[in-house]
PDB file of C-alpha atoms and ligand atoms in Angstrom:
ATOM      1  CA  MET A  28      24.680  63.757 -37.387  1.00 76.00           C
ATOM      2  CA  SER A  29      22.490  62.433 -35.050  1.00 92.00           C
ATOM      3  CA  HIS A  30      20.265  64.025 -32.420  1.00 96.00           C
ATOM      4  CA  ILE A  31      17.302  63.444 -29.941  1.00 98.00           C
ATOM      5  CA  PHE A  32      14.409  65.419 -30.588  1.00 98.00           C
ATOM      6  CA  ALA A  33      14.057  66.955 -27.177  1.00 98.00           C
ATOM      7  CA  GLN A  34      13.661  70.821 -25.650  1.00 98.00           C
ATOM      8  CA  PRO A  35      14.094  73.677 -26.273  1.00 98.00           C
ATOM      9  CA  TYR A  36      15.751  71.763 -29.616  1.00 98.00           C
ATOM     10  CA  ASP A  37      17.125  69.049 -30.756  1.00 98.00           C
ATOM     11  CA  TYR A  38      20.110  67.571 -28.622  1.00 98.00           C
ATOM     12  CA  GLU A  39      22.846  66.837 -30.829  1.00 96.00           C
ATOM     13  CA  LEU A  40      24.947  63.702 -30.519  1.00 94.00           C
ATOM     14  CA  PRO A  41      28.420  63.700 -30.637  1.00 85.00           C
ATOM     15  CA  PRO A  42      30.225  61.680 -33.688  1.00 77.00           C
ATOM     16  CA  GLN A  43      31.989  59.824 -31.387  1.00 75.00           C
ATOM     17  CA  PRO A  44      31.102  57.892 -28.679  1.00 75.00           C
ATOM     18  CA  THR A  45      31.378  60.627 -25.669  1.00 94.00           C
ATOM     19  CA  LEU A  46      28.023  60.269 -23.828  1.00 97.00           C
ATOM     20  CA  ALA A  47      27.493  59.025 -20.912  1.00 98.00           C
ATOM     21  CA  LEU A  48      24.303  58.195 -18.169  1.00 98.00           C
ATOM     22  CA  ILE A  49      24.207  59.175 -14.898  1.00 99.00           C
ATOM     23  CA  VAL A  50      21.625  57.510 -12.450  1.00 99.00           C
ATOM     24  CA  ILE A  51      21.393  59.954  -9.360  1.00 99.00           C
ATOM     25  CA  ASP A  52      20.870  58.249  -6.138  1.00 98.00           C
ATOM     26  CA  MET A  53      18.374  55.563  -6.507  1.00 99.00           C
ATOM     27  CA  GLN A  54      18.831  54.396  -3.445  1.00 98.00           C
ATOM     28  CA  ARG A  55      16.729  52.554  -0.622  1.00 98.00           C
ATOM     29  CA  ASP A  56      16.876  55.466   1.472  1.00 97.00           C
ATOM     30  CA  PHE A  57      15.074  57.684  -0.658  1.00 98.00           C
ATOM     31  CA  MET A  58      12.850  54.531  -2.519  1.00 98.00           C
ATOM     32  CA  GLU A  59      11.736  52.401  -0.119  1.00 98.00           C
ATOM     33  CA  ALA A  60       9.518  51.969   2.773  1.00 96.00           C
ATOM     34  CA  GLY A  61      11.218  52.643   6.314  1.00 95.00           C
ATOM     35  CA  GLY A  62      13.850  54.620   4.756  1.00 96.00           C
ATOM     36  CA  PHE A  63      14.843  58.194   5.248  1.00 96.00           C
ATOM     37  CA  GLY A  64      12.478  59.627   2.804  1.00 96.00           C
ATOM     38  CA  ASP A  65       9.348  57.547   3.894  1.00 96.00           C
ATOM     39  CA  ILE A  66      10.206  58.665   7.540  1.00 95.00           C
ATOM     40  CA  LEU A  67      10.073  62.525   6.489  1.00 94.00           C
ATOM     41  CA  GLY A  68       6.452  62.081   5.341  1.00 95.00           C
ATOM     42  CA  ASN A  69       7.272  61.585   1.543  1.00 97.00           C
ATOM     43  CA  ASP A  70       5.426  59.698  -0.635  1.00 97.00           C
ATOM     44  CA  VAL A  71       8.255  57.108  -2.015  1.00 98.00           C
ATOM     45  CA  ASP A  72       5.518  55.524  -4.539  1.00 98.00           C
ATOM     46  CA  ARG A  73       5.941  58.405  -6.638  1.00 98.00           C
ATOM     47  CA  LEU A  74       9.435  57.856  -7.186  1.00 98.00           C
ATOM     48  CA  ARG A  75       8.785  53.893  -7.729  1.00 98.00           C
ATOM     49  CA  ALA A  76       7.008  54.707 -10.584  1.00 98.00           C
ATOM     50  CA  ILE A  77      10.261  55.467 -12.976  1.00 98.00           C
ATOM     51  CA  VAL A  78      11.894  52.589 -12.004  1.00 98.00           C
ATOM     52  CA  PRO A  79      10.429  50.488 -15.383  1.00 98.00           C
ATOM     53  CA  THR A  80      11.579  53.169 -17.177  1.00 98.00           C
ATOM     54  CA  LEU A  81      14.762  53.228 -16.014  1.00 98.00           C
ATOM     55  CA  GLN A  82      15.418  49.905 -16.483  1.00 98.00           C
ATOM     56  CA  ARG A  83      14.365  50.511 -20.034  1.00 98.00           C
ATOM     57  CA  LEU A  84      16.890  53.200 -20.537  1.00 98.00           C
ATOM     58  CA  LEU A  85      19.559  51.420 -18.600  1.00 98.00           C
ATOM     59  CA  GLU A  86      18.688  48.450 -21.007  1.00 98.00           C
ATOM     60  CA  GLY A  87      19.448  50.671 -24.170  1.00 98.00           C
ATOM     61  CA  CYS A  88      22.241  52.285 -22.976  1.00 97.00           C
ATOM     62  CA  ARG A  89      23.987  48.911 -22.057  1.00 97.00           C
ATOM     63  CA  ASP A  90      23.217  47.828 -25.729  1.00 96.00           C
ATOM     64  CA  LEU A  91      24.712  50.462 -26.909  1.00 94.00           C
ATOM     65  CA  LYS A  92      28.355  50.056 -24.425  1.00 95.00           C
ATOM     66  CA  ILE A  93      27.686  53.868 -23.234  1.00 96.00           C
ATOM     67  CA  PRO A  94      29.280  54.152 -20.014  1.00 97.00           C
ATOM     68  CA  ILE A  95      27.069  54.290 -16.902  1.00 98.00           C
ATOM     69  CA  PHE A  96      27.368  56.175 -14.093  1.00 98.00           C
ATOM     70  CA  HIS A  97      25.268  55.797 -10.748  1.00 99.00           C
ATOM     71  CA  THR A  98      25.554  57.716  -7.410  1.00 99.00           C
ATOM     72  CA  VAL A  99      24.672  57.295  -3.882  1.00 98.00           C
ATOM     73  CA  GLU A 100      24.075  60.366  -1.423  1.00 98.00           C
ATOM     74  CA  GLY A 101      25.805  59.584   1.814  1.00 98.00           C
ATOM     75  CA  HIS A 102      28.076  60.052   4.460  1.00 98.00           C
ATOM     76  CA  GLN A 103      31.185  58.154   6.067  1.00 98.00           C
ATOM     77  CA  PRO A 104      30.152  56.741   9.704  1.00 98.00           C
ATOM     78  CA  ASP A 105      31.801  59.534  11.965  1.00 98.00           C
ATOM     79  CA  LEU A 106      29.928  62.165   9.662  1.00 98.00           C
ATOM     80  CA  SER A 107      33.085  63.767   9.098  1.00 98.00           C
ATOM     81  CA  ASP A 108      31.905  64.879   5.806  1.00 98.00           C
ATOM     82  CA  CYS A 109      28.580  65.831   6.721  1.00 98.00           C
ATOM     83  CA  PRO A 110      28.303  69.792   7.472  1.00 97.00           C
ATOM     84  CA  GLN A 111      26.508  70.793  11.031  1.00 96.00           C
ATOM     85  CA  SER A 112      24.232  72.894   8.490  1.00 95.00           C
ATOM     86  CA  LYS A 113      22.926  69.611   6.105  1.00 95.00           C
ATOM     87  CA  LEU A 114      22.704  67.399   9.892  1.00 94.00           C
ATOM     88  CA  LYS A 115      20.341  70.051  11.483  1.00 92.00           C
ATOM     89  CA  ARG A 116      18.397  71.384   8.840  1.00 89.00           C
ATOM     90  CA  GLY A 117      15.033  69.789   8.492  1.00 81.00           C
ATOM     91  CA  LYS A 118      14.433  69.504  12.142  1.00 84.00           C
ATOM     92  CA  GLY A 119      12.345  65.810  11.138  1.00 85.00           C
ATOM     93  CA  PRO A 120      11.727  63.441  13.217  1.00 89.00           C
ATOM     94  CA  VAL A 121      14.956  61.553  12.353  1.00 92.00           C
ATOM     95  CA  THR A 122      18.681  63.145  10.629  1.00 95.00           C
ATOM     96  CA  ILE A 123      21.529  61.630   9.168  1.00 97.00           C
ATOM     97  CA  GLY A 124      22.812  59.195  10.741  1.00 97.00           C
ATOM     98  CA  ASP A 125      20.202  57.904  13.232  1.00 97.00           C
ATOM     99  CA  GLU A 126      18.908  54.558  13.179  1.00 96.00           C
ATOM    100  CA  SER A 127      16.098  53.107  10.644  1.00 95.00           C
ATOM    101  CA  SER A 128      14.761  49.359   9.714  1.00 95.00           C
ATOM    102  CA  MET A 129      17.728  49.669   7.252  1.00 96.00           C
ATOM    103  CA  GLY A 130      20.579  50.937   9.272  1.00 98.00           C
ATOM    104  CA  ARG A 131      21.889  53.811  10.252  1.00 98.00           C
ATOM    105  CA  ILE A 132      20.616  56.701   7.885  1.00 97.00           C
ATOM    106  CA  LEU A 133      22.364  58.218   4.381  1.00 98.00           C
ATOM    107  CA  ILE A 134      25.718  56.663   5.996  1.00 98.00           C
ATOM    108  CA  LEU A 135      27.850  54.816   3.037  1.00 98.00           C
ATOM    109  CA  GLY A 136      27.850  50.796   3.311  1.00 98.00           C
ATOM    110  CA  GLU A 137      24.233  50.680   5.582  1.00 98.00           C
ATOM    111  CA  PRO A 138      21.686  48.369   4.099  1.00 98.00           C
ATOM    112  CA  GLY A 139      19.673  52.079   3.151  1.00 98.00           C
ATOM    113  CA  ASN A 140      22.587  53.439   1.404  1.00 98.00           C
ATOM    114  CA  SER A 141      22.624  50.461  -1.237  1.00 98.00           C
ATOM    115  CA  ILE A 142      20.953  51.506  -4.859  1.00 98.00           C
ATOM    116  CA  ILE A 143      17.817  49.452  -5.207  1.00 98.00           C
ATOM    117  CA  PRO A 144      17.843  46.025  -6.260  1.00 98.00           C
ATOM    118  CA  GLU A 145      16.143  46.276  -9.619  1.00 98.00           C
ATOM    119  CA  LEU A 146      18.463  49.225 -10.639  1.00 98.00           C
ATOM    120  CA  ALA A 147      21.873  48.178  -9.124  1.00 98.00           C
ATOM    121  CA  PRO A 148      24.622  48.551 -11.330  1.00 98.00           C
ATOM    122  CA  LEU A 149      26.546  45.820 -13.339  1.00 98.00           C
ATOM    123  CA  PRO A 150      30.436  45.123 -13.465  1.00 98.00           C
ATOM    124  CA  GLY A 151      31.980  47.570 -15.200  1.00 97.00           C
ATOM    125  CA  GLU A 152      29.677  50.450 -14.284  1.00 98.00           C
ATOM    126  CA  ILE A 153      31.260  53.060 -11.817  1.00 98.00           C
ATOM    127  CA  LEU A 154      29.404  54.308  -8.485  1.00 98.00           C
ATOM    128  CA  ILE A 155      30.136  57.471  -6.899  1.00 98.00           C
ATOM    129  CA  SER A 156      29.486  57.777  -3.250  1.00 98.00           C
ATOM    130  CA  LYS A 157      28.863  61.865  -2.857  1.00 98.00           C
ATOM    131  CA  PRO A 158      28.445  63.730   0.129  1.00 98.00           C
ATOM    132  CA  GLY A 159      26.570  66.667  -1.487  1.00 98.00           C
ATOM    133  CA  LYS A 160      23.757  67.024  -3.486  1.00 98.00           C
ATOM    134  CA  GLY A 161      25.315  67.980  -6.660  1.00 98.00           C
ATOM    135  CA  ALA A 162      27.532  64.711  -7.787  1.00 99.00           C
ATOM    136  CA  PHE A 163      30.528  66.820  -8.575  1.00 99.00           C
ATOM    137  CA  TYR A 164      31.011  68.240  -5.224  1.00 98.00           C
ATOM    138  CA  LYS A 165      33.779  66.284  -3.323  1.00 98.00           C
ATOM    139  CA  THR A 166      33.815  63.362  -5.889  1.00 98.00           C
ATOM    140  CA  ASN A 167      36.180  61.659  -8.865  1.00 98.00           C
ATOM    141  CA  LEU A 168      33.207  62.278 -10.767  1.00 98.00           C
ATOM    142  CA  GLU A 169      34.955  65.223 -13.172  1.00 98.00           C
ATOM    143  CA  PRO A 170      38.298  63.058 -13.470  1.00 98.00           C
ATOM    144  CA  GLN A 171      36.395  59.909 -14.200  1.00 98.00           C
ATOM    145  CA  LEU A 172      34.558  61.931 -17.208  1.00 98.00           C
ATOM    146  CA  LYS A 173      37.426  63.532 -18.763  1.00 98.00           C
ATOM    147  CA  ALA A 174      39.225  59.885 -18.536  1.00 97.00           C
ATOM    148  CA  ARG A 175      36.778  58.834 -20.792  1.00 97.00           C
ATOM    149  CA  ASN A 176      36.814  62.083 -23.122  1.00 97.00           C
ATOM    150  CA  ILE A 177      32.793  62.107 -22.199  1.00 97.00           C
ATOM    151  CA  THR A 178      31.402  65.825 -23.458  1.00 97.00           C
ATOM    152  CA  HIS A 179      27.461  64.903 -23.268  1.00 98.00           C
ATOM    153  CA  LEU A 180      25.602  63.748 -20.400  1.00 98.00           C
ATOM    154  CA  LEU A 181      21.608  61.937 -20.078  1.00 98.00           C
ATOM    155  CA  ILE A 182      21.078  62.491 -16.571  1.00 99.00           C
ATOM    156  CA  THR A 183      18.214  60.043 -14.190  1.00 99.00           C
ATOM    157  CA  GLY A 184      17.370  59.805 -10.661  1.00 99.00           C
ATOM    158  CA  VAL A 185      15.975  61.283  -7.730  1.00 98.00           C
ATOM    159  CA  THR A 186      14.620  63.439  -6.657  1.00 98.00           C
ATOM    160  CA  THR A 187      14.261  65.945 -10.038  1.00 98.00           C
ATOM    161  CA  GLU A 188      14.655  69.311  -8.101  1.00 98.00           C
ATOM    162  CA  VAL A 189      17.039  68.773  -5.418  1.00 98.00           C
ATOM    163  CA  CYS A 190      20.259  66.284  -6.232  1.00 98.00           C
ATOM    164  CA  VAL A 191      19.375  65.653 -10.025  1.00 99.00           C
ATOM    165  CA  GLN A 192      19.058  69.421 -10.376  1.00 98.00           C
ATOM    166  CA  SER A 193      22.329  70.283  -8.456  1.00 98.00           C
ATOM    167  CA  THR A 194      24.417  67.801 -10.135  1.00 99.00           C
ATOM    168  CA  MET A 195      22.617  69.041 -13.919  1.00 99.00           C
ATOM    169  CA  ARG A 196      24.034  72.807 -12.967  1.00 98.00           C
ATOM    170  CA  GLU A 197      27.318  71.598 -11.598  1.00 98.00           C
ATOM    171  CA  ALA A 198      27.831  69.808 -14.592  1.00 99.00           C
ATOM    172  CA  ASN A 199      26.376  72.552 -17.128  1.00 98.00           C
ATOM    173  CA  ASP A 200      29.088  74.785 -15.354  1.00 98.00           C
ATOM    174  CA  ARG A 201      31.799  72.708 -16.538  1.00 98.00           C
ATOM    175  CA  GLY A 202      31.045  72.418 -20.061  1.00 98.00           C
ATOM    176  CA  TYR A 203      28.911  69.415 -20.203  1.00 98.00           C
ATOM    177  CA  GLU A 204      26.234  69.150 -22.745  1.00 98.00           C
ATOM    178  CA  CYS A 205      23.202  67.595 -20.456  1.00 98.00           C
ATOM    179  CA  LEU A 206      20.175  66.218 -20.968  1.00 98.00           C
ATOM    180  CA  LEU A 207      17.674  65.745 -18.502  1.00 99.00           C
ATOM    181  CA  VAL A 208      15.320  62.045 -19.056  1.00 99.00           C
ATOM    182  CA  GLU A 209      12.031  63.664 -18.895  1.00 99.00           C
ATOM    183  CA  ASP A 210      10.330  60.223 -17.186  1.00 99.00           C
ATOM    184  CA  ALA A 211      13.236  58.789 -15.531  1.00 99.00           C
ATOM    185  CA  THR A 212      13.742  61.273 -12.674  1.00 99.00           C
ATOM    186  CA  GLU A 213      11.293  62.342 -10.618  1.00 98.00           C
ATOM    187  CA  SER A 214      10.325  63.999  -7.250  1.00 98.00           C
ATOM    188  CA  TYR A 215       8.260  63.967  -3.860  1.00 98.00           C
ATOM    189  CA  PHE A 216       6.556  66.960  -5.197  1.00 98.00           C
ATOM    190  CA  PRO A 217       5.021  67.059  -8.490  1.00 98.00           C
ATOM    191  CA  GLU A 218       5.170  70.741  -9.217  1.00 98.00           C
ATOM    192  CA  PHE A 219       8.839  70.890  -8.282  1.00 98.00           C
ATOM    193  CA  LYS A 220       9.645  68.037 -10.900  1.00 98.00           C
ATOM    194  CA  GLN A 221       7.427  70.196 -13.852  1.00 98.00           C
ATOM    195  CA  SER A 222       9.513  73.705 -12.814  1.00 98.00           C
ATOM    196  CA  THR A 223      12.593  71.862 -12.667  1.00 99.00           C
ATOM    197  CA  LEU A 224      12.185  70.294 -16.250  1.00 98.00           C
ATOM    198  CA  GLU A 225      10.594  74.012 -17.433  1.00 98.00           C
ATOM    199  CA  MET A 226      13.588  75.759 -15.994  1.00 98.00           C
ATOM    200  CA  VAL A 227      16.375  73.949 -17.387  1.00 98.00           C
ATOM    201  CA  ARG A 228      15.042  74.175 -20.336  1.00 98.00           C
ATOM    202  CA  ALA A 229      13.905  77.996 -20.631  1.00 98.00           C
ATOM    203  CA  GLN A 230      15.370  80.844 -22.081  1.00 98.00           C
ATOM    204  CA  GLY A 231      17.152  78.323 -24.850  1.00 98.00           C
ATOM    205  CA  GLY A 232      18.201  75.807 -22.770  1.00 98.00           C
ATOM    206  CA  ILE A 233      20.034  77.655 -20.280  1.00 98.00           C
ATOM    207  CA  ILE A 234      20.931  74.601 -18.509  1.00 98.00           C
ATOM    208  CA  GLY A 235      20.339  71.956 -21.055  1.00 98.00           C
ATOM    209  CA  TRP A 236      17.854  69.951 -22.694  1.00 98.00           C
ATOM    210  CA  THR A 237      14.829  67.697 -22.047  1.00 99.00           C
ATOM    211  CA  ALA A 238      13.277  64.569 -23.504  1.00 99.00           C
ATOM    212  CA  PRO A 239      11.529  61.404 -22.795  1.00 98.00           C
ATOM    213  CA  THR A 240      13.056  58.111 -22.646  1.00 98.00           C
ATOM    214  CA  GLU A 241      11.306  56.913 -25.765  1.00 98.00           C
ATOM    215  CA  ALA A 242      12.884  59.662 -28.030  1.00 98.00           C
ATOM    216  CA  VAL A 243      16.424  59.495 -26.125  1.00 98.00           C
ATOM    217  CA  LEU A 244      16.138  55.770 -27.359  1.00 98.00           C
ATOM    218  CA  GLN A 245      15.106  56.661 -30.548  1.00 97.00           C
ATOM    219  CA  GLY A 246      17.960  59.162 -31.274  1.00 97.00           C
ATOM    220  CA  LEU A 247      20.603  56.585 -29.620  1.00 96.00           C
ATOM    221  CA  LYS A 248      19.559  53.965 -32.330  1.00 95.00           C
ATOM    222  CA  GLN A 249      19.485  55.979 -35.095  1.00 93.00           C
ATOM    223  CA  TRP A 250      23.177  57.442 -33.477  1.00 92.00           C
ATOM    224  CA  GLN A 251      24.278  53.495 -33.821  1.00 89.00           C
ATOM    225  CA  GLN A 252      23.141  52.913 -37.165  1.00 89.00           C
ATOM    226  CA  SER A 253      25.373  56.104 -38.739  1.00 87.00           C
ATOM    227  CA  GLN A 254      28.244  54.739 -36.071  1.00 80.00           C
ATOM    228  CA  ASP A 255      27.971  51.639 -37.921  1.00 78.00           C
ATOM    229  CA  SER A 256      27.550  52.573 -41.280  1.00 73.00           C
TER     230      SER A 256
HETATM  231  N1  TIU B   4      19.166  62.328  -3.626  1.00 60.04           N
HETATM  232  C1  TIU B   4      18.130  63.457  -3.382  1.00 60.04           C
HETATM  233  O1  TIU B   4      17.549  64.355  -4.035  1.00 60.04           O
HETATM  234  N2  TIU B   4      18.716  64.195  -1.893  1.00 60.04           N
HETATM  235  C2  TIU B   4      17.831  64.393  -1.094  1.00 60.04           C
HETATM  236  O2  TIU B   4      17.923  64.937   0.123  1.00 60.04           O
HETATM  237  N3  TIU B   4      16.292  64.902  -2.038  1.00 60.04           N
HETATM  238  C3  TIU B   4      15.123  65.185  -1.220  1.00 60.04           C
HETATM  239  O3  TIU B   4      14.502  65.472  -2.084  1.00 60.04           O
HETATM  240  N4  TIU B   4      15.063  65.052  -0.248  1.00 60.04           N
END
């Protein structure tokens, strides 16, 4: 049995390819100057720092034909899928649906809602649009995973304590074995990222595992070799 060296203990890889990579919300709204995150006063360069690492992980997973799911957080143009609570919360200078230099904020199909070009999905990879923070809420992610017999998830993306953590908790409750890739996720708040890593793996892995990209790629290489032999 192959494994990834992880915390709080090794993450056993399943004998059959039932593992998927999930990349959460690497969209321009959160990642680029002029986007929602930036307008709200956050330092988007903190998030941009993980892009090369995520590219490396994507490349490794693509080489191994691991299914890849990308998500974006976004709403219908008429905001019919956006609760008033979400629309009004924050009391920032702008809100969802307002105009920005990249089109309407967090609206599906607008330029700002697309995944940054460096991490654009390739043909055959699955794009999930989600109205909530978690990727399971009001999406077809679960049927898509079930159709592929996926039981194990590598989870990455932004931001660690918001959409990434929500998704990992939703996945854990549905029985998925989740590993959060430590250096392929980031937050506008370093202390929130650190706390999230610690809380998901606390109490014997209450929500799942964490490991750095290098350990994930090493484990996957060993896994491939064991499948080939
Ligand atoms: N994708 C995601 O995390 N959505 C957010 O709104 N994150 C914040 O940190 N604001």
